[in-house]
Short mmCIF file of C-alpha atoms in Angstrom, two decimals:
data_model
loop_
_atom_site.label_atom_id
_atom_site.label_comp_id
_atom_site.label_asym_id
_atom_site.label_seq_id
_atom_site.Cartn_x
_atom_site.Cartn_y
_atom_site.Cartn_z
CA UNK A 1 6.78 -9.41 -32.19
CA UNK A 2 7.76 -8.48 -28.35
CA UNK A 3 6.82 -11.19 -26.43
CA UNK A 4 4.26 -11.53 -24.32
CA UNK A 5 4.70 -11.80 -19.90
CA UNK A 6 2.04 -14.98 -19.35
CA UNK A 7 -0.55 -14.19 -17.46
CA UNK A 8 -1.24 -16.79 -14.21
CA UNK A 9 -4.47 -19.15 -13.98
CA UNK A 10 -6.52 -17.69 -11.93
CA UNK A 11 -7.04 -19.00 -8.52
CA UNK A 12 -3.05 -21.10 -10.29
CA UNK A 13 -0.91 -22.61 -7.35
CA UNK A 14 1.42 -19.94 -9.81
CA UNK A 15 -0.97 -17.13 -9.06
CA UNK A 16 -0.16 -17.68 -5.78
CA UNK A 17 3.25 -17.54 -6.24
CA UNK A 18 3.45 -14.94 -8.14
CA UNK A 19 2.37 -12.83 -5.25
CA UNK A 20 3.67 -14.84 -2.74
CA UNK A 21 7.47 -14.21 -5.06
CA UNK A 22 6.61 -10.08 -4.32
CA UNK A 23 6.21 -10.27 -0.64
CA UNK A 24 9.95 -12.50 -0.35
CA UNK A 25 11.62 -9.63 -2.25
CA UNK A 26 10.03 -7.33 0.00
CA UNK A 27 10.82 -9.23 2.91
CA UNK A 28 14.71 -9.47 1.66
CA UNK A 29 15.20 -5.83 0.74
CA UNK A 30 13.35 -5.35 4.65
CA UNK A 31 16.45 -5.91 8.08
CA UNK A 32 17.25 -9.01 8.91
CA UNK A 33 14.83 -9.83 12.52
CA UNK A 34 11.81 -9.05 9.40
CA UNK A 35 10.41 -12.04 9.60
CA UNK A 36 9.90 -12.86 13.33
CA UNK A 37 8.43 -9.49 14.14
CA UNK A 38 6.08 -10.47 11.27
CA UNK A 39 5.37 -13.39 12.68
CA UNK A 40 4.97 -11.71 15.99
CA UNK A 41 2.72 -9.04 14.49
CA UNK A 42 0.45 -11.13 12.29
CA UNK A 43 0.54 -13.59 16.46
CA UNK A 44 1.96 -16.69 14.97
CA UNK A 45 5.14 -18.67 14.39
CA UNK A 46 7.88 -18.39 12.04
CA UNK A 47 6.95 -20.74 10.67
CA UNK A 48 3.76 -19.76 9.51
CA UNK A 49 4.95 -16.37 7.65
CA UNK A 50 8.18 -19.01 6.41
CA UNK A 51 4.90 -20.87 4.70
CA UNK A 52 3.18 -17.85 3.84
CA UNK A 53 6.04 -15.37 2.53
CA UNK A 54 7.69 -18.53 0.88
CA UNK A 55 6.48 -19.08 -3.30
CA UNK A 56 7.71 -22.64 -2.81
CA UNK A 57 4.44 -23.46 -1.26
CA UNK A 58 2.09 -22.75 -2.66
CA UNK A 59 -0.25 -22.07 1.44
CA UNK A 60 -2.24 -18.79 -0.02
CA UNK A 61 -2.68 -16.22 2.39
CA UNK A 62 -5.44 -14.92 4.20
CA UNK A 63 -6.58 -11.69 3.48
CA UNK A 64 -7.38 -11.51 6.98
CA UNK A 65 -2.91 -11.24 6.78
CA UNK A 66 -2.92 -8.13 4.43
CA UNK A 67 -3.21 -5.20 6.56
CA UNK A 68 -0.19 -5.89 9.24
CA UNK A 69 2.05 -7.30 6.37
CA UNK A 70 1.63 -3.64 4.86
CA UNK A 71 2.21 -2.48 8.04
CA UNK A 72 5.23 -4.41 9.18
CA UNK A 73 6.97 -4.26 5.89
CA UNK A 74 6.19 -1.07 5.15
CA UNK A 75 5.38 -2.11 1.60
CA UNK A 76 5.26 1.36 -0.59
CA UNK A 77 2.78 1.70 -2.74
CA UNK A 78 4.63 1.03 -5.65
CA UNK A 79 5.27 -2.60 -4.19
CA UNK A 80 1.15 -2.30 -2.36
CA UNK A 81 -0.65 -2.30 -5.56
CA UNK A 82 2.17 -4.33 -6.72
CA UNK A 83 0.98 -7.42 -4.96
CA UNK A 84 -2.15 -6.61 -5.07
CA UNK A 85 -3.02 -6.73 -8.82
CA UNK A 86 -0.85 -10.10 -8.29
CA UNK A 87 -2.98 -11.48 -4.75
CA UNK A 88 -6.66 -10.13 -6.98
CA UNK A 89 -4.96 -12.52 -9.96
CA UNK A 90 -4.59 -14.72 -7.73
CA UNK A 91 -8.59 -14.39 -5.68
CA UNK A 92 -10.81 -13.26 -8.01
CA UNK A 93 -13.70 -11.67 -6.58
CA UNK A 94 -12.12 -12.74 -2.74
CA UNK A 95 -12.35 -8.90 -1.35
CA UNK A 96 -8.92 -8.20 0.72
CA UNK A 97 -10.04 -7.49 5.07
CA UNK A 98 -10.04 -3.42 5.07
CA UNK A 99 -7.13 -1.36 3.54
CA UNK A 100 -7.78 1.14 5.80
CA UNK A 101 -5.36 -0.66 8.43
CA UNK A 102 -4.22 0.19 12.16
CA UNK A 103 0.21 0.25 12.60
CA UNK A 104 1.52 -1.57 13.67
CA UNK A 105 5.28 -1.53 16.38
CA UNK A 106 6.92 -3.75 17.69
CA UNK A 107 7.35 -5.34 21.36
CA UNK A 108 9.74 -7.34 22.54
CA UNK A 109 9.92 -8.82 25.72
CA UNK A 110 12.33 -10.57 27.88
CA UNK A 111 10.72 -14.05 29.60
CA UNK A 112 11.23 -16.33 32.22
CA UNK A 113 12.75 -19.86 30.14
CA UNK A 114 10.66 -22.97 31.53
CA UNK A 115 13.87 -25.24 30.62
CA UNK A 116 9.99 -27.07 28.46
CA UNK A 117 8.98 -26.70 24.97
CA UNK A 118 5.76 -27.93 25.81
CA UNK A 119 5.64 -24.79 28.61
CA UNK A 120 7.46 -22.52 27.17
CA UNK A 121 4.82 -22.63 23.42
CA UNK A 122 1.74 -22.67 26.08
CA UNK A 123 2.77 -18.99 27.88
CA UNK A 124 3.69 -17.71 24.26
CA UNK A 125 0.28 -18.44 23.67
CA UNK A 126 -0.95 -17.11 26.45
CA UNK A 127 1.11 -14.15 25.64
CA UNK A 128 -0.45 -13.07 21.92
CA UNK A 129 -3.53 -14.71 23.00
CA UNK A 130 -4.01 -12.08 26.43
CA UNK A 131 -2.30 -9.30 23.46
CA UNK A 132 -5.43 -9.72 20.49
CA UNK A 133 -8.46 -9.20 23.01
CA UNK A 134 -6.58 -6.28 24.95
CA UNK A 135 -6.57 -5.24 20.81
CA UNK A 136 -9.79 -6.34 19.83
CA UNK A 137 -11.60 -5.01 22.77
CA UNK A 138 -9.19 -1.52 21.82
CA UNK A 139 -10.66 -1.69 18.46
CA UNK A 140 -13.97 -1.60 19.57
CA UNK A 141 -13.69 1.54 21.59
CA UNK A 142 -12.15 3.53 19.03
CA UNK A 143 -14.70 3.30 16.02
#
């Protein structure tokens, strides 16, 4: 008799691990620096990306981040379909953010190092906030 593949229980940590495993595999197949590019695109710290991409952490991926993840990580259609099937299993009835995602691109800036972790973090937050506000304004004009 053929071995039946066990389907994780909806909403369980095992179901969350299933889609995070797919994301982790996609990231591992991409060039180095992908986690940092993803952190930049999400306006988050790299540790956040580690938490949402590692199956070892049970923290779910917020659906609002899915379009950016698909764009930045260059998911193929097959990878996206596999990921979304697992995501729906983990979060039944939760509609992910609009799939007509806007493409993103990576921009690097050279900024002064203030020699103080708190000041450097404040500058990083200010830059991320500024970019999010600008892209929000631009997004409202394109509708």
